[in-house]
Tab-separated table of C-alpha atoms in Angstrom:
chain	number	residue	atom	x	y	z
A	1	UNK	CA	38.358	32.402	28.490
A	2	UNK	CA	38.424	28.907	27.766
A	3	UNK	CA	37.819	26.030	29.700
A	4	UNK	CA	39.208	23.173	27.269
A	5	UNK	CA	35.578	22.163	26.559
A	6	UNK	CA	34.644	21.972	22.573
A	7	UNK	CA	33.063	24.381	21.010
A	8	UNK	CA	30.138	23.324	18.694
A	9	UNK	CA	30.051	24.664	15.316
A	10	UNK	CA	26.792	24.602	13.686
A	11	UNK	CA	26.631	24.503	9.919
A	12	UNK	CA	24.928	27.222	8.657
A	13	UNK	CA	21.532	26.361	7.274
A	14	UNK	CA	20.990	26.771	3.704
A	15	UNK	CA	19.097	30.068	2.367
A	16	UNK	CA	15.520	29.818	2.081
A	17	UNK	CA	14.470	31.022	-1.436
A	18	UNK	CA	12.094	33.526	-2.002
A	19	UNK	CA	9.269	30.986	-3.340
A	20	UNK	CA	9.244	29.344	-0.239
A	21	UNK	CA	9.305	32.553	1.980
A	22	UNK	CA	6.549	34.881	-0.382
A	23	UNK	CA	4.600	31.578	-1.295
A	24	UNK	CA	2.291	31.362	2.053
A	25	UNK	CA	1.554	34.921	2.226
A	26	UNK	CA	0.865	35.032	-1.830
A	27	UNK	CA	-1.664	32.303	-1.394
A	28	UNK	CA	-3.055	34.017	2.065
A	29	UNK	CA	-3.659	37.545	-0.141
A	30	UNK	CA	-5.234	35.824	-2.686
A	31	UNK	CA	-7.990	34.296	-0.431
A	32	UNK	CA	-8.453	37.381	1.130
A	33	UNK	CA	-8.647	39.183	-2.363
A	34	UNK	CA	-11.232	36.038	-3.677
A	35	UNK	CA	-13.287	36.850	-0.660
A	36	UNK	CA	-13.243	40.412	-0.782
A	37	UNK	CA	-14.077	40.383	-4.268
A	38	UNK	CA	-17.125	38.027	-3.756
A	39	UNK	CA	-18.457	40.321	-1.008
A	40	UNK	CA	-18.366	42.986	-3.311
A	41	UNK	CA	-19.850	41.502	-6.296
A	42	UNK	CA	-22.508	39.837	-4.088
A	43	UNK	CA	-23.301	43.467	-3.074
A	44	UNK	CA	-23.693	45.055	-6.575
A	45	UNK	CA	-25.446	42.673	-8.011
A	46	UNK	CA	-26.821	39.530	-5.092
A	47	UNK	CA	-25.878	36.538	-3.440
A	48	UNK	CA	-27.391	34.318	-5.695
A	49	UNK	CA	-25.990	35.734	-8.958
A	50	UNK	CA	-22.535	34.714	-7.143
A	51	UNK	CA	-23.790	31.483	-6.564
A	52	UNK	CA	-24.766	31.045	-9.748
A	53	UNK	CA	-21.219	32.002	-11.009
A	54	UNK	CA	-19.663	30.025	-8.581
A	55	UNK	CA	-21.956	26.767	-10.007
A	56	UNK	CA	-21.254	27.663	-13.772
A	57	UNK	CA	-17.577	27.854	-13.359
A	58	UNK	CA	-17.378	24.505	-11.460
A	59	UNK	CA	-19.498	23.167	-14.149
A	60	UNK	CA	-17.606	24.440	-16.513
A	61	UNK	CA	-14.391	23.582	-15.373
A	62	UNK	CA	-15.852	19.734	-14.942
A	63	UNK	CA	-16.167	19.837	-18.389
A	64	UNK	CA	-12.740	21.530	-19.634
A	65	UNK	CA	-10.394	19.085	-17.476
A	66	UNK	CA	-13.163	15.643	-18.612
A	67	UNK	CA	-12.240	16.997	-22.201
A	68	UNK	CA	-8.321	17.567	-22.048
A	69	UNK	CA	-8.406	14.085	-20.101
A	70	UNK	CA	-10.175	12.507	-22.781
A	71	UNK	CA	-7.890	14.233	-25.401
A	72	UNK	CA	-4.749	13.481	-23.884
A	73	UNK	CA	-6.085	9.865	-23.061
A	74	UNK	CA	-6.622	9.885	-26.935
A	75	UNK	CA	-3.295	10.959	-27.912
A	76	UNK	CA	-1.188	8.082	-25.677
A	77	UNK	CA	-3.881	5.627	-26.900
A	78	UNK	CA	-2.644	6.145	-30.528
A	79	UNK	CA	0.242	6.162	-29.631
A	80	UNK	CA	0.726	2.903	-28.164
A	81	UNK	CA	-0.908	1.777	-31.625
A	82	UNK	CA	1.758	3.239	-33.361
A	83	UNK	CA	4.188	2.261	-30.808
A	84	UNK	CA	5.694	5.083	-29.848
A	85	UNK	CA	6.042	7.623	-27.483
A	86	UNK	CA	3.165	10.327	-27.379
A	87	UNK	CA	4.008	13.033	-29.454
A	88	UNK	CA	4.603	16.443	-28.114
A	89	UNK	CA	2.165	18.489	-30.663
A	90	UNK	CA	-0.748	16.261	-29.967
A	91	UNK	CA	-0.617	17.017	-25.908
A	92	UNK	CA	0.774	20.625	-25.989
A	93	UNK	CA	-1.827	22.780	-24.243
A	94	UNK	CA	-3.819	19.364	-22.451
A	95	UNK	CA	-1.729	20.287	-19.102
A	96	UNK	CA	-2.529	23.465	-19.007
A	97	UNK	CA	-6.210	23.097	-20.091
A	98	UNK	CA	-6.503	20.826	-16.862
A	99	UNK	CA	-5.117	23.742	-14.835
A	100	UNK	CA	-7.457	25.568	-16.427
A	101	UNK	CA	-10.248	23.836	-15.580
A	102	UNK	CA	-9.085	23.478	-11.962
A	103	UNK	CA	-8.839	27.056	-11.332
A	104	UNK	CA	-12.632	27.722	-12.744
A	105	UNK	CA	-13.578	24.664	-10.155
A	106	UNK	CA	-12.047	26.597	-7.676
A	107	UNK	CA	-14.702	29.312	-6.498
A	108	UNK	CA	-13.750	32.507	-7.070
A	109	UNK	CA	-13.993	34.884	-9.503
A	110	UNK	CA	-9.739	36.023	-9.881
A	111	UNK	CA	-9.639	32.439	-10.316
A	112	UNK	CA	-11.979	31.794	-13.139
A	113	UNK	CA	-10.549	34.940	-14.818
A	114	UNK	CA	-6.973	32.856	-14.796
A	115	UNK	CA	-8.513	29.954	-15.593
A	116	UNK	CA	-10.563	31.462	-18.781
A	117	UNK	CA	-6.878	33.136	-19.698
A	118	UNK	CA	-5.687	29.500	-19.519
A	119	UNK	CA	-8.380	28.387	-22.435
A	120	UNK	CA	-6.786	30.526	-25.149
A	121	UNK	CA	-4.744	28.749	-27.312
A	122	UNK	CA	-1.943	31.526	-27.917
A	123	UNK	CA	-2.302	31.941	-24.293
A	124	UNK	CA	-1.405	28.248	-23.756
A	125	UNK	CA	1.703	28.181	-26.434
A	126	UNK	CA	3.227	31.195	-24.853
A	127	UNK	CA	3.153	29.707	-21.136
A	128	UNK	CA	4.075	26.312	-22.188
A	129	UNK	CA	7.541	27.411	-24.394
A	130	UNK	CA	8.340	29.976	-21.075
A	131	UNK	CA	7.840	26.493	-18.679
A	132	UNK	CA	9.667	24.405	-21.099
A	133	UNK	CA	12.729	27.032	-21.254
A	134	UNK	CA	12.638	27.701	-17.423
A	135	UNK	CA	12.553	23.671	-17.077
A	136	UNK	CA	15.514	22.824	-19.101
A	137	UNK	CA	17.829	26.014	-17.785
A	138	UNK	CA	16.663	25.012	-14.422
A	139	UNK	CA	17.986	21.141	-14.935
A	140	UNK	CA	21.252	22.927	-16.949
A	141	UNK	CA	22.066	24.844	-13.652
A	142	UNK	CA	21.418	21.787	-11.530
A	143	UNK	CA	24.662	20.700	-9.434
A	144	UNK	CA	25.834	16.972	-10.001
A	145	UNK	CA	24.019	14.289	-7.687
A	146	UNK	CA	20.798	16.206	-7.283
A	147	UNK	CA	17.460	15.687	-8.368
A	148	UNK	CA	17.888	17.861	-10.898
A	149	UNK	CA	20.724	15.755	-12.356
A	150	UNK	CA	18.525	12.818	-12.258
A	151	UNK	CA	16.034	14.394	-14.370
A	152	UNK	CA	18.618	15.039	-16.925
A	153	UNK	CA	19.898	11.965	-16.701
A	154	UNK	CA	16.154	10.365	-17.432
A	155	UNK	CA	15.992	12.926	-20.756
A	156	UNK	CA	18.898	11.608	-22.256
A	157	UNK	CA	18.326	9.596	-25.458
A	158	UNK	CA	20.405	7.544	-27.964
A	159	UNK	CA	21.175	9.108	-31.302
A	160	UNK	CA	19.352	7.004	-33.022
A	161	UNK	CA	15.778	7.534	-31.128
A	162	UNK	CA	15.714	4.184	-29.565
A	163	UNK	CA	14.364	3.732	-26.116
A	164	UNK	CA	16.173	0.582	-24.167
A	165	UNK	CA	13.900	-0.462	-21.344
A	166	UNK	CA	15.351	-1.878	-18.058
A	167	UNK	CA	15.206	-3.271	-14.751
A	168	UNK	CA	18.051	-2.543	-12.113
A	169	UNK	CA	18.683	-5.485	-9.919
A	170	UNK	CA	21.299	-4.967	-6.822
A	171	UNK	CA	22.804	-7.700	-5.376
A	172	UNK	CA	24.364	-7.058	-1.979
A	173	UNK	CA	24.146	-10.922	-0.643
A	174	UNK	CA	27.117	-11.976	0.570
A	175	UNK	CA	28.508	-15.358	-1.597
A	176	UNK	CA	27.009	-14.069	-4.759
A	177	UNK	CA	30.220	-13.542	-7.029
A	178	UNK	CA	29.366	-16.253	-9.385
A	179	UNK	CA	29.305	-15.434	-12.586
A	180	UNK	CA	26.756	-15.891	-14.437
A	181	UNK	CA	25.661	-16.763	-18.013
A	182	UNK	CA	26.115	-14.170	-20.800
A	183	UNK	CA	22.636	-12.336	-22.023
A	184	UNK	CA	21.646	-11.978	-25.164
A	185	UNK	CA	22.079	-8.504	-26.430
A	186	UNK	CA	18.971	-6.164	-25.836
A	187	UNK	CA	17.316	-5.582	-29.583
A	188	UNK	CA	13.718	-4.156	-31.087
């Protein structure tokens, strides 16, 4: 029966995907693991050995990221010299030897296992072309007007290599129609 009043139609909300539904209780079963597992090792062996692997892999961690920052720092330092943009086999592996590093700081020993995993160079070429080819499908399924499609849009380059830098200026002030002087053209 109606009663001539509207009905409201709610749009449906959009599907959560599965990272955002399994992320939480990943990250909640790995605490519990870490914690477990420290327990246990702390009873085979003692507390203080687990301290003591707990200090060593923040220390060592310290020291992986302070290298790959100083590498990395090294790489876009030359090349500025050169004048160029950074080149991709100089940095390859510095991103993920940071990650590595921050999962040894992280106490826990199923982290510092990752984190050692991340140290190994064919190890850090296999993860880095399976990012780089999830990355680019990922921005080749992206719909138009989406974030995605502004990332793509940011890749593109000009056939011949050059880089234009700009500034966007809008002008939305009303009595502002005058035209102005022609610019010279933008050259290197």
């Amino acid at each position: 029966m109606t009663t001539g009043a509207p009905t409201h139609t709610y749009p449906a909300r959009p599907r959560r995907s599965r990272m955002r539904t399994f992320l939480p209780l990943g990250l909640a079963a790995w605490l519990v693991l870490e914690i477990w597992l420290l327990t246990v090792v702390a009873g085979a062996a003692s507390g203080f050995a687990v301290f003591l692997l707990l200090v060593a892999g923040f220390v060592l961690g310290s020291v992986v990221i302070k290298r790959a920052g100083r590498r990395a720092f090294q790489n876009l330092n030359e090349a500025l010299q050169r004048g160029g943009a950074p080149s991709s086999s100089g940095s390859s592996g510095n991103g993920l030897m940071m990650l590595g590093g921050l999962l040894l700081m992280i106490p826990g020993l199923i982290s510092d296992a990752v984190g050692l995993l991340l140290l190994i160079p064919p190890v850090q070429k296999a993860i880095g072309r399976y990012a780089e080819r999830t990355f680019d499908r990922k921005l080749r399924e992206a719909a138009p007007g989406t974030l995605g499609d502004a990332f793509q849009q940011a890749r593109m380059q000009r056939p011949d290599g050059k880089v234009v830098q700009g500034e966007v200026i809008v002008r939305d002030e009303p009595g502002d129609d005058t035209p102005q002087e022609p610019r010279p053209p933008l050259t290197r």
